[in-house]
């Protein structure tokens, strides 16, 4: 690691940065180093890991970070969904124009290797994808069903447990799952999708009575995101049978891929978390060609 | 495709073989072409796809085919389990000595990308693996549990359906699953394992009364293969809860990977079949570096 930035500062050293020391500096001073955060972008590196928070629309400033790296023929690994959900075509045009590659396994399904699996099968052999892509919403729905509790109660509990953020809007309104679906649609169809193309419905309005009715029928409700065989992209609460493969519990994520030659593939695991995201980022770094 | 061999003949043409024509030739004459089967090994090619039947011990003749290709600095993609289950260290020594790479996704879990997923996480970050790796045994156990029928009855039914072979020994005695576990152990531990290192028990002796007793307790029996964190490898019938992720039904396969940074990953899908195997082989071909 030759450069390491947070929102207020950066450590830059072409001879390598000691991660422990940088983190200790952040603990003590509030930033990972004394340099200007922007200085990290000009550093000497082979691969930029872009992990600033996801933003919508122009995906600023993540997009500009990606742009700066690709224009210098550097590789980019994204943990930030914005650039590939909202500006996929722009990102790929920049990558095509230079020698750098862009990878983004960490943006969909946390540690689950969804993108690599699609890539391995060849996107043209994957006809549809669906799954549970937001752990917070899934935690809320599974707790509501298991305990017969209302949405507001379970959400507050999830916030206490650190499973839901103080502002859970992105998760419970389906925006986070929709961004992931836009990314999957871009991978399956070679681009063309952004959040605007996703039909999104969240879980705020799912009453506990609906979960009770579903349970009487051996079913439950999950927030399912999908890219259909027709290329439609949607996210919303759906009825699934109680022991369906899609009915993962807690903060688990699952992705189902429909393939032309290998039937249905299911991949499930932890969809979020620091180590999980780091694991996906490092897997992507390992897949990059030598510069 | 520049060469294409079956057990009795081969088609060899450096300008490319028409697959349809070769298959039609096989239908009509009994072999894919007029050339000697051995001639295919001397052909001009970049990658050898070794798909002869799995044999134990010295893995003959698959091993020699792999050896011939690697000694010519050609890549090898295996659908045949023998060379990587029984002679992994020999195969890797040959690969290390030359410019060819060896891949073998199709040997474990059919279309499920198990090997690629382990590779992506880095084998050193995968501490254990377990799963249902034989569709025939799983079909028999799930039918026995669902219908309350005996082993012999369900096996005969599976043979009628083409799910079990006329000689199902490899499947029901656990040998096939054990070979797959030896391959997984080799990948996780960098070699050193063969069938002899696997503690194997099959499903022949599972009485339907055991499945009934298990069901009364909300459980069922599956033939589970595992590579433990201690490096032990074993295959045998195990009790699992009825709706456990491992309790896949019919001919499905599932693999669970325990990882240091990403918790547990589950991958399930079709574990066998022609198109599924071909899909895994082609995915491997796509992962090879240019020669």
XYZ file of N, CA and C in Angstrom, chain A residues 1-250:
750
model
N 0.849 -1.192 0.000
C 0.000 0.000 0.000
C 0.883 1.240 0.000
N 0.700 2.062 -1.038
C 1.532 3.264 -1.177
C 0.771 4.541 -0.828
N -0.549 4.447 -0.747
C -1.343 5.620 -0.369
C -2.620 5.138 0.299
N -3.122 5.905 1.234
C -4.239 5.478 2.077
C -4.949 6.753 2.514
N -6.177 6.946 2.059
C -6.869 8.198 2.371
C -8.178 7.949 3.083
N -8.550 8.872 3.982
C -9.918 8.903 4.491
C -10.487 10.265 4.124
N -11.612 10.642 4.737
C -12.250 11.879 4.292
C -11.471 13.135 4.691
N -10.546 13.024 5.632
C -9.877 14.246 6.101
C -8.372 14.276 5.869
N -7.779 13.141 5.518
C -6.329 13.168 5.338
C -5.850 11.926 4.613
N -4.537 11.837 4.440
C -3.978 10.688 3.731
C -2.558 10.410 4.190
N -2.165 9.163 4.044
C -0.771 8.776 4.211
C -0.289 8.384 2.820
N 0.829 8.922 2.390
C 1.362 8.618 1.065
C 2.846 8.319 1.201
N 3.253 7.146 0.729
C 4.665 6.784 0.803
C 4.944 5.699 -0.244
N 5.708 6.065 -1.268
C 5.981 5.135 -2.363
C 6.700 3.877 -1.882
N 7.323 3.950 -0.707
C 8.022 2.777 -0.162
C 7.099 1.865 0.644
N 5.849 2.285 0.810
C 4.894 1.439 1.528
C 4.474 2.063 2.856
N 3.192 1.912 3.133
C 2.633 2.456 4.374
C 2.371 1.312 5.338
N 2.677 1.527 6.587
C 2.343 0.560 7.616
C 0.878 0.775 8.010
N 0.024 -0.201 7.688
C -1.414 -0.040 7.904
C -1.738 0.171 9.383
N -1.090 -0.605 10.243
C -1.327 -0.476 11.694
C -1.055 0.952 12.158
N 0.087 1.487 11.705
C 0.475 2.832 12.125
C -0.522 3.867 11.622
N -0.985 3.689 10.376
C -1.948 4.633 9.811
C -3.264 4.601 10.588
N -3.694 3.371 10.951
C -4.954 3.243 11.696
C -4.806 3.817 13.109
N -3.626 3.647 13.654
C -3.368 4.189 14.987
C -3.363 5.727 14.918
N -2.802 6.263 13.836
C -2.800 7.713 13.599
C -4.228 8.239 13.517
N -5.082 7.470 12.817
C -6.484 7.874 12.677
C -7.182 7.888 14.037
N -6.899 6.882 14.834
C -7.483 6.775 16.176
C -7.094 7.997 17.009
N -5.827 8.383 16.896
C -5.261 9.433 17.731
C -5.606 10.824 17.201
N -5.453 11.026 15.879
C -5.553 12.370 15.294
C -6.846 12.571 14.500
N -7.484 11.471 14.094
C -8.730 11.603 13.345
C -8.579 11.399 11.846
N -7.344 11.256 11.374
C -7.133 10.944 9.960
C -5.960 9.979 9.845
N -5.887 9.257 8.726
C -4.864 8.217 8.586
C -3.461 8.786 8.371
N -3.365 10.088 8.019
C -2.034 10.672 7.797
C -2.114 12.175 7.642
N -0.958 12.794 7.520
C -0.867 14.255 7.507
C -1.090 14.847 6.119
N -0.974 14.014 5.076
C -1.097 14.538 3.715
C -2.549 14.904 3.417
N -2.723 15.697 2.363
C -4.051 16.062 1.898
C -4.712 14.808 1.294
N -6.005 14.612 1.561
C -6.685 13.410 1.065
C -6.511 13.275 -0.455
N -6.569 14.373 -1.166
C -6.452 14.349 -2.635
C -5.079 13.855 -3.091
N -4.065 14.040 -2.239
C -2.702 13.625 -2.605
C -2.627 12.126 -2.890
N -3.494 11.356 -2.238
C -3.474 9.904 -2.430
C -3.722 9.537 -3.892
N -4.583 10.324 -4.554
C -4.924 10.023 -5.949
C -3.742 10.219 -6.883
N -2.815 11.078 -6.517
C -1.654 11.337 -7.361
C -0.477 10.433 -7.039
N -0.658 9.565 -6.057
C 0.458 8.717 -5.607
C 0.845 7.688 -6.669
N 1.928 7.006 -6.402
C 2.401 5.938 -7.268
C 1.702 4.639 -6.852
N 0.847 4.119 -7.711
C 0.143 2.878 -7.358
C -0.221 2.095 -8.615
N -0.545 0.802 -8.430
C -0.990 -0.039 -9.547
C -2.509 -0.152 -9.586
N -3.112 -0.129 -8.389
C -4.560 -0.342 -8.304
C -5.164 0.600 -7.271
N -6.206 1.306 -7.675
C -6.948 2.158 -6.750
C -8.123 1.377 -6.173
N -8.221 1.305 -4.859
C -9.407 0.720 -4.226
C -10.327 1.867 -3.822
N -11.466 1.975 -4.493
C -12.389 3.088 -4.255
C -13.468 2.618 -3.287
N -13.422 3.157 -2.075
C -14.365 2.698 -1.042
C -15.010 3.872 -0.329
N -15.179 4.976 -1.060
C -15.924 6.097 -0.466
C -17.413 5.727 -0.468
N -18.231 6.435 0.328
C -19.657 6.061 0.404
C -20.360 6.179 -0.949
N -21.294 5.270 -1.167
C -22.094 5.269 -2.400
C -22.943 6.526 -2.489
N -22.860 7.202 -3.639
C -23.736 8.352 -3.874
C -24.505 8.104 -5.166
N -25.657 8.754 -5.281
C -26.526 8.529 -6.437
C -26.257 9.553 -7.536
N -26.881 9.341 -8.686
C -26.806 10.303 -9.791
C -25.433 10.320 -10.439
N -24.666 11.407 -10.201
C -23.340 11.490 -10.846
C -22.274 10.681 -10.115
N -22.642 10.054 -8.996
C -21.732 9.191 -8.222
C -20.471 9.924 -7.771
N -20.622 11.225 -7.554
C -19.512 12.061 -7.083
C -19.230 11.785 -5.609
N -17.969 11.736 -5.125
C -16.726 11.901 -5.883
C -16.119 10.563 -6.328
N -16.815 9.457 -6.062
C -16.258 8.155 -6.426
C -15.930 8.072 -7.910
N -16.867 8.567 -8.732
C -16.651 8.480 -10.180
C -15.361 9.180 -10.597
N -15.142 10.393 -10.063
C -13.940 11.158 -10.434
C -12.670 10.431 -9.978
N -12.731 9.737 -8.845
C -11.571 8.965 -8.390
C -11.259 7.840 -9.385
N -12.326 7.161 -9.816
C -12.188 6.077 -10.793
C -11.623 6.623 -12.098
N -12.188 7.749 -12.519
C -11.754 8.403 -13.763
C -10.263 8.738 -13.704
N -9.839 9.328 -12.586
C -8.428 9.732 -12.445
C -7.514 8.507 -12.564
N -7.910 7.389 -11.954
C -7.081 6.183 -11.991
C -7.032 5.596 -13.403
N -8.197 5.485 -14.047
C -8.254 4.862 -15.374
C -7.532 5.713 -16.417
N -7.606 7.037 -16.251
C -6.903 7.911 -17.205
C -5.391 7.773 -17.056
N -4.962 7.294 -15.894
C -3.522 7.031 -15.692
C -3.185 5.558 -15.985
N -4.130 4.824 -16.585
C -3.930 3.398 -16.912
C -3.726 2.536 -15.672
N -4.319 2.934 -14.565
C -4.270 2.141 -13.339
C -5.530 1.290 -13.234
N -5.411 0.157 -12.516
C -6.589 -0.662 -12.240
C -7.425 -0.023 -11.142
N -8.708 -0.385 -11.118
C -9.616 0.109 -10.082
C -10.407 -1.067 -9.513
N -10.468 -1.161 -8.193
C -11.357 -2.108 -7.528
C -12.331 -1.291 -6.690
N -13.619 -1.509 -6.921
C -14.652 -0.710 -6.256
C -15.327 -1.459 -5.118
N -15.486 -0.769 -3.987
C -16.413 -1.227 -2.965
C -17.630 -0.305 -2.994
N -17.479 0.825 -3.638
C -18.502 1.866 -3.799
C -19.393 1.511 -4.985
N -20.704 1.368 -4.699
C -21.636 0.955 -5.755
C -21.911 2.043 -6.795
N -21.823 3.309 -6.363
C -22.244 4.426 -7.211
C -21.734 4.382 -8.653
N -20.421 4.335 -8.856
C -19.913 4.418 -10.239
C -20.433 3.316 -11.159
N -20.574 2.075 -10.651
C -21.025 0.984 -11.539
C -22.539 0.802 -11.564
N -23.236 1.375 -10.574
C -24.705 1.319 -10.604
C -25.248 2.494 -11.410
N -24.651 3.684 -11.221
C -25.202 4.887 -11.830
C -24.502 5.319 -13.118
N -23.216 4.973 -13.259
C -22.479 5.452 -14.445
C -21.632 4.338 -15.056
N -22.219 3.152 -15.149
C -21.497 1.978 -15.654
C -20.900 2.227 -17.040
N -21.718 2.781 -17.930
C -21.244 2.956 -19.306
C -20.060 3.928 -19.358
N -20.124 4.992 -18.556
C -19.010 5.952 -18.509
C -17.745 5.284 -17.969
N -17.914 4.475 -16.907
C -16.757 3.793 -16.310
C -16.127 2.836 -17.323
N -16.953 2.050 -18.011
C -16.425 1.057 -18.946
C -15.796 1.725 -20.175
N -16.343 2.870 -20.590
C -15.737 3.600 -21.713
C -14.338 4.059 -21.327
N -14.173 4.536 -20.095
C -12.848 4.948 -19.613
C -11.895 3.754 -19.549
N -12.409 2.612 -19.056
C -11.564 1.417 -18.949
C -11.153 0.937 -20.341
N -12.109 0.952 -21.277
C -11.817 0.491 -22.642
C -10.779 1.375 -23.324
N -10.759 2.651 -22.949
C -9.843 3.597 -23.599
C -8.415 3.482 -23.075
N -8.217 2.750 -21.984
C -6.883 2.671 -21.385
C -6.472 1.254 -21.070
N -5.439 1.130 -20.252
C -4.894 -0.198 -19.938
C -5.389 -0.721 -18.587
N -6.115 0.102 -17.840
C -6.583 -0.310 -16.516
C -7.858 -1.133 -16.587
N -8.016 -2.043 -15.655
C -9.262 -2.820 -15.549
C -10.072 -2.355 -14.344
N -11.380 -2.582 -14.403
C -12.262 -2.225 -13.296
C -12.933 -3.477 -12.770
N -12.858 -3.720 -11.469
C -13.542 -4.857 -10.862
C -14.369 -4.350 -9.681
N -15.453 -5.071 -9.334
C -16.378 -4.528 -8.338
C -17.166 -5.612 -7.610
N -16.487 -6.742 -7.307
C -17.136 -7.852 -6.605
C -17.767 -7.414 -5.289
N -17.112 -6.515 -4.560
C -17.585 -6.114 -3.229
C -18.889 -5.324 -3.271
N -19.286 -4.849 -4.468
C -20.489 -4.006 -4.519
C -21.790 -4.803 -4.466
N -21.739 -6.094 -4.747
C -22.955 -6.926 -4.763
C -22.770 -8.158 -3.885
N -23.574 -8.276 -2.836
C -23.573 -9.510 -2.051
C -22.369 -9.692 -1.139
N -21.694 -8.602 -0.783
C -20.593 -8.702 0.183
C -19.564 -9.735 -0.236
N -19.384 -10.744 0.612
C -18.344 -11.743 0.365
C -18.759 -12.795 -0.662
N -20.024 -12.796 -1.073
C -20.502 -13.791 -2.048
C -19.915 -13.477 -3.426
N -19.256 -14.433 -4.057
C -18.603 -14.139 -5.339
C -19.575 -14.157 -6.516
N -20.477 -13.175 -6.548
C -21.526 -13.146 -7.576
C -20.957 -12.754 -8.936
N -20.207 -11.664 -8.957
C -19.712 -11.148 -10.235
C -18.725 -12.144 -10.850
N -17.828 -12.687 -10.031
C -16.842 -13.650 -10.551
C -17.545 -14.887 -11.102
N -18.628 -15.306 -10.448
C -19.356 -16.487 -10.925
C -20.015 -16.205 -12.275
N -20.621 -15.028 -12.409
C -21.242 -14.663 -13.693
C -20.169 -14.588 -14.776
N -19.060 -13.981 -14.425
C -17.950 -13.844 -15.357
C -17.442 -15.221 -15.788
N -17.333 -16.142 -14.814
C -16.850 -17.492 -15.107
C -17.777 -18.236 -16.051
N -19.092 -18.057 -15.850
C -20.066 -18.728 -16.727
C -20.152 -18.029 -18.072
N -19.711 -16.787 -18.130
C -19.911 -15.886 -19.266
C -21.304 -15.260 -19.114
N -21.374 -13.930 -19.036
C -22.669 -13.259 -18.814
C -23.732 -13.668 -19.833
N -23.313 -14.024 -21.062
C -24.313 -14.382 -22.075
C -24.996 -15.704 -21.757
N -24.432 -16.492 -20.833
C -25.051 -17.756 -20.438
C -25.877 -17.639 -19.165
N -25.963 -16.440 -18.618
C -26.792 -16.213 -17.432
C -28.014 -15.422 -17.887
N -29.182 -16.051 -17.783
C -30.375 -15.427 -18.360
C -31.125 -14.544 -17.373
N -30.969 -14.833 -16.075
C -31.689 -14.036 -15.080
C -30.984 -14.170 -13.740
N -31.214 -13.185 -12.882
C -30.635 -13.218 -11.538
C -31.663 -12.677 -10.558
N -31.707 -13.271 -9.390
C -32.604 -12.734 -8.350
C -32.007 -13.077 -7.002
N -32.445 -12.358 -5.997
C -31.923 -12.711 -4.689
C -32.265 -11.716 -3.606
N -31.767 -12.038 -2.430
C -31.889 -11.184 -1.257
C -30.556 -10.462 -1.136
N -30.575 -9.153 -1.354
C -29.325 -8.404 -1.500
C -29.130 -7.347 -0.437
N -30.052 -7.278 0.535
C -29.881 -6.304 1.608
C -30.114 -6.978 2.950
N -29.056 -7.081 3.741
C -29.115 -7.787 5.012
C -29.995 -7.102 6.046
N -30.021 -5.788 6.044
C -30.836 -5.060 7.024
C -32.319 -5.343 6.799
N -32.755 -5.184 5.557
C -34.165 -5.447 5.240
C -34.504 -6.903 5.535
N -33.572 -7.808 5.253
C -33.844 -9.220 5.492
C -33.930 -9.527 6.977
N -33.069 -8.890 7.749
C -33.120 -9.054 9.202
C -34.477 -8.595 9.725
N -34.923 -7.425 9.277
C -36.201 -6.875 9.750
C -37.352 -7.811 9.376
N -37.391 -8.257 8.126
C -38.486 -9.135 7.700
C -38.446 -10.481 8.419
N -37.237 -11.053 8.597
C -37.208 -12.373 9.260
C -37.585 -12.259 10.731
N -37.157 -11.175 11.391
C -37.534 -10.977 12.802
C -39.041 -10.725 12.937
N -39.587 -9.909 12.039
C -41.033 -9.639 12.087
C -41.812 -10.944 11.979
N -41.380 -11.818 11.051
C -42.080 -13.084 10.840
C -41.882 -14.021 12.023
N -40.645 -14.087 12.552
C -40.357 -15.051 13.616
C -40.991 -14.637 14.941
N -41.065 -13.330 15.204
C -41.509 -12.870 16.522
C -42.905 -12.248 16.511
N -43.487 -12.084 15.330
C -44.800 -11.455 15.245
C -44.790 -9.992 15.672
N -43.637 -9.348 15.478
C -43.501 -7.954 15.897
C -43.698 -7.011 14.711
N -44.003 -5.736 15.007
C -44.223 -4.752 13.951
C -42.922 -4.181 13.406
N -43.028 -3.547 12.251
C -41.876 -3.003 11.547
C -41.055 -2.030 12.402
N -41.732 -1.036 13.019
C -41.016 0.004 13.772
C -40.241 -0.602 14.947
N -40.873 -1.553 15.617
C -40.245 -2.214 16.760
C -38.969 -2.951 16.340
N -39.083 -3.751 15.291
C -37.940 -4.553 14.848
C -36.837 -3.653 14.291
N -37.230 -2.581 13.610
C -36.224 -1.667 13.070
C -35.412 -1.037 14.207
N -36.102 -0.621 15.265
C -35.409 -0.025 16.414
C -34.439 -1.040 17.037
N -34.890 -2.276 17.141
C -34.047 -3.351 17.666
C -32.815 -3.543 16.771
N -33.029 -3.530 15.460
C -31.920 -3.694 14.507
C -30.927 -2.542 14.650
N -31.448 -1.341 14.911
C -30.558 -0.191 15.104
C -29.737 -0.352 16.380
N -30.391 -0.855 17.442
C -29.668 -1.122 18.699
C -28.543 -2.131 18.480
N -28.821 -3.140 17.643
C -27.841 -4.209 17.400
C -26.756 -3.796 16.401
N -26.939 -2.606 15.800
C -25.961 -2.170 14.803
C -26.182 -2.816 13.445
N -27.298 -3.541 13.286
C -27.614 -4.177 12.005
C -28.213 -3.137 11.047
N -28.955 -2.172 11.621
C -29.495 -1.084 10.803
C -28.784 0.210 11.186
N -28.575 1.058 10.210
C -27.949 2.353 10.487
C -28.956 3.320 11.097
N -28.421 4.409 11.665
C -29.290 5.428 12.260
C -30.288 5.918 11.217
N -29.800 6.142 9.993
C -30.705 6.445 8.893
C -30.774 5.228 7.972
N -31.801 4.422 8.141
C -31.865 3.157 7.394
C -32.556 3.291 6.041
N -32.762 4.524 5.587
C -33.573 4.766 4.390
C -33.143 3.914 3.189
N -31.845 3.958 2.857
C -31.333 3.225 1.701
C -31.671 1.742 1.757
N -31.650 1.180 2.984
C -31.887 -0.253 3.139
C -33.374 -0.587 3.080
N -34.176 0.095 3.897
C -35.592 -0.289 4.003
C -36.422 0.189 2.819
N -35.947 1.228 2.113
C -36.681 1.675 0.929
C -36.286 0.901 -0.330
N -35.314 0.004 -0.182
C -34.941 -0.837 -1.322
C -33.883 -0.227 -2.235
N -33.417 0.983 -1.903
C -32.444 1.655 -2.785
C -31.142 0.863 -2.894
N -30.641 0.386 -1.757
C -29.381 -0.376 -1.774
C -29.517 -1.631 -2.637
N -30.609 -2.378 -2.452
C -30.830 -3.585 -3.272
C -30.995 -3.209 -4.740
N -31.644 -2.071 -4.984
C -31.864 -1.642 -6.374
C -30.551 -1.285 -7.059
N -29.649 -0.644 -6.329
C -28.332 -0.322 -6.897
C -27.594 -1.614 -7.262
N -27.675 -2.610 -6.374
C -27.019 -3.888 -6.642
C -27.635 -4.571 -7.871
N -28.961 -4.461 -7.992
C -29.625 -5.046 -9.163
C -29.236 -4.316 -10.442
N -29.081 -2.996 -10.358
C -28.644 -2.240 -11.545
C -27.251 -2.713 -11.958
N -26.390 -2.969 -10.965
C -25.041 -3.463 -11.267
C -25.120 -4.841 -11.934
N -25.942 -5.732 -11.371
C -26.100 -7.064 -11.970
C -26.638 -6.962 -13.403
N -27.609 -6.081 -13.604
C -28.172 -5.897 -14.948
C -27.099 -5.394 -15.903
N -26.253 -4.479 -15.427
C -25.155 -3.982 -16.269
C -24.201 -5.105 -16.655
N -23.900 -5.982 -15.696
C -22.985 -7.088 -15.986
C -23.638 -8.067 -16.976
N -24.920 -8.390 -16.738
C -25.594 -9.370 -17.600
C -25.835 -8.830 -19.008
N -26.094 -7.522 -19.103
C -26.476 -6.974 -20.407
C -25.443 -6.021 -20.997
N -24.258 -5.979 -20.406
C -23.209 -5.125 -20.969
C -23.464 -3.645 -20.819
N -24.177 -3.263 -19.770
C -24.386 -1.839 -19.496
C -25.783 -1.361 -19.828
N -25.992 -0.050 -19.654
C -27.273 0.548 -20.019
C -28.226 0.805 -18.863
N -27.867 0.318 -17.659
C -28.797 0.454 -16.525
C -28.281 1.417 -15.452
N -29.225 2.104 -14.823
C -28.919 2.866 -13.605
C -30.132 2.739 -12.678
N -30.045 3.364 -11.512
C -31.132 3.262 -10.523
C -32.492 3.630 -11.113
N -32.499 4.604 -12.037
C -33.751 5.040 -12.665
C -34.468 3.920 -13.405
N -33.721 2.905 -13.807
C -34.325 1.809 -14.570
C -34.891 0.706 -13.689
N -34.778 0.877 -12.369
C -35.226 -0.164 -11.452
C -36.583 0.223 -10.845
N -37.505 -0.695 -10.905
C -38.815 -0.521 -10.266
C -38.635 -0.927 -8.796
N -38.684 0.038 -7.893
C -38.310 -0.218 -6.497
C -39.462 -0.022 -5.522
N -39.627 -1.010 -4.658
C -40.575 -0.887 -3.556
C -39.863 -1.394 -2.304
N -39.968 -0.660 -1.223
C -39.279 -1.045 0.012
C -40.153 -1.857 0.947
N -39.726 -1.968 2.205
C -40.447 -2.835 3.144
C -41.181 -2.066 4.240
N -41.134 -0.704 4.186
C -41.776 0.094 5.234
C -43.254 -0.236 5.398
N -43.904 -0.567 4.290
C -45.361 -0.734 4.338
C -45.799 -2.185 4.473
N -44.843 -3.081 4.793
C -45.235 -4.488 4.978
C -45.781 -4.636 6.402
N -47.088 -4.855 6.571
C -47.647 -4.964 7.925
C -47.368 -6.354 8.509
N -47.258 -6.432 9.825
C -47.006 -7.746 10.422
C -48.169 -8.692 10.118
N -49.358 -8.137 9.866
C -50.507 -8.997 9.527
C -50.258 -9.740 8.207
N -49.546 -9.099 7.286
C -49.249 -9.761 6.006
C -48.326 -10.955 6.235
N -47.368 -10.785 7.160
C -46.456 -11.886 7.481
C -47.204 -13.016 8.181
N -48.178 -12.659 9.027
C -48.969 -13.697 9.706
C -49.799 -14.494 8.707
N -50.434 -13.772 7.787
C -51.230 -14.444 6.752
C -50.349 -15.379 5.920
N -49.165 -14.882 5.565
C -48.238 -15.684 4.765
C -47.848 -16.947 5.524
N -47.552 -16.796 6.818
C -47.102 -17.924 7.636
C -48.175 -19.008 7.714
N -49.442 -18.597 7.775
C -50.547 -19.575 7.828
C -50.539 -20.462 6.586
N -49.973 -19.918 5.514
C -49.940 -20.623 4.236
C -48.552 -21.234 3.978
N -47.705 -21.319 5.033
C -46.364 -21.887 4.861
C -45.434 -20.986 4.068
N -45.740 -19.689 4.058
C -44.901 -18.786 3.278
C -44.394 -17.631 4.134
N -43.507 -16.852 3.553
C -42.992 -15.686 4.248
C -42.685 -14.609 3.212
N -42.236 -13.448 3.682
C -41.983 -12.337 2.765
C -40.501 -11.997 2.776
N -39.933 -11.799 1.606
C -38.542 -11.368 1.489
C -38.459 -10.204 0.505
N -37.503 -9.312 0.739
C -37.255 -8.238 -0.216
C -36.372 -8.819 -1.327
N -36.994 -9.087 -2.468
C -36.300 -9.759 -3.570
C -35.944 -8.745 -4.665
N -34.715 -8.764 -5.064
C -34.282 -7.975 -6.214
C -34.096 -8.909 -7.384
N -34.469 -8.470 -8.571
C -34.303 -9.372 -9.706
C -34.026 -8.660 -11.018
N -33.262 -9.348 -11.839
C -33.053 -8.955 -13.231
C -33.692 -10.078 -14.028
N -34.794 -9.782 -14.703
C -35.539 -10.842 -15.391
C -34.899 -11.186 -16.728
N -35.366 -12.297 -17.298
C -34.863 -12.732 -18.610
C -35.176 -11.694 -19.685
N -36.212 -10.882 -19.456
C -36.563 -9.825 -20.419
C -35.753 -8.550 -20.205
N -34.889 -8.571 -19.177
C -34.075 -7.386 -18.924
C -34.746 -6.361 -18.027
N -35.887 -6.729 -17.438
C -36.512 -5.825 -16.466
C -35.805 -5.956 -15.126
N -35.756 -4.872 -14.372
C -35.079 -4.882 -13.086
C -36.025 -4.341 -12.034
N -36.239 -5.118 -10.963
C -37.170 -4.670 -9.929
C -36.783 -5.198 -8.562
N -37.218 -4.441 -7.565
C -36.973 -4.800 -6.165
C -38.282 -4.603 -5.418
N -38.670 -5.586 -4.608
C -39.879 -5.407 -3.821
C -40.118 -6.578 -2.902
N -41.016 -6.412 -1.930
C -41.352 -7.533 -1.038
C -42.131 -8.581 -1.828
N -41.714 -9.843 -1.693
C -42.384 -10.921 -2.432
C -42.662 -12.081 -1.482
N -43.719 -12.803 -1.764
C -44.028 -14.025 -1.022
C -43.120 -15.144 -1.509
N -42.489 -15.843 -0.583
C -41.731 -17.049 -0.944
C -42.110 -18.143 0.048
N -41.988 -19.411 -0.348
C -42.318 -20.468 0.599
C -41.284 -20.450 1.735
N -41.764 -20.831 2.914
C -40.999 -20.668 4.155
C -39.597 -21.271 4.092
N -39.473 -22.427 3.419
C -38.171 -23.081 3.360
C -37.544 -22.985 1.970
N -38.037 -22.018 1.195
C -37.450 -21.784 -0.121
C -35.982 -21.397 0.038
N -35.196 -21.766 -0.952
C -33.772 -21.402 -0.937
C -33.599 -19.886 -0.774
N -34.522 -19.123 -1.321
C -34.419 -17.658 -1.228
C -34.724 -17.121 0.172
N -35.386 -17.940 1.015
C -35.824 -17.451 2.329
C -34.705 -17.515 3.355
N -33.545 -16.914 3.038
C -32.444 -16.868 4.003
C -32.879 -16.018 5.199
N -32.258 -16.272 6.342
C -32.660 -15.544 7.547
C -31.575 -14.566 7.994
N -31.965 -13.670 8.898
C -31.023 -12.717 9.457
C -30.414 -11.841 8.373
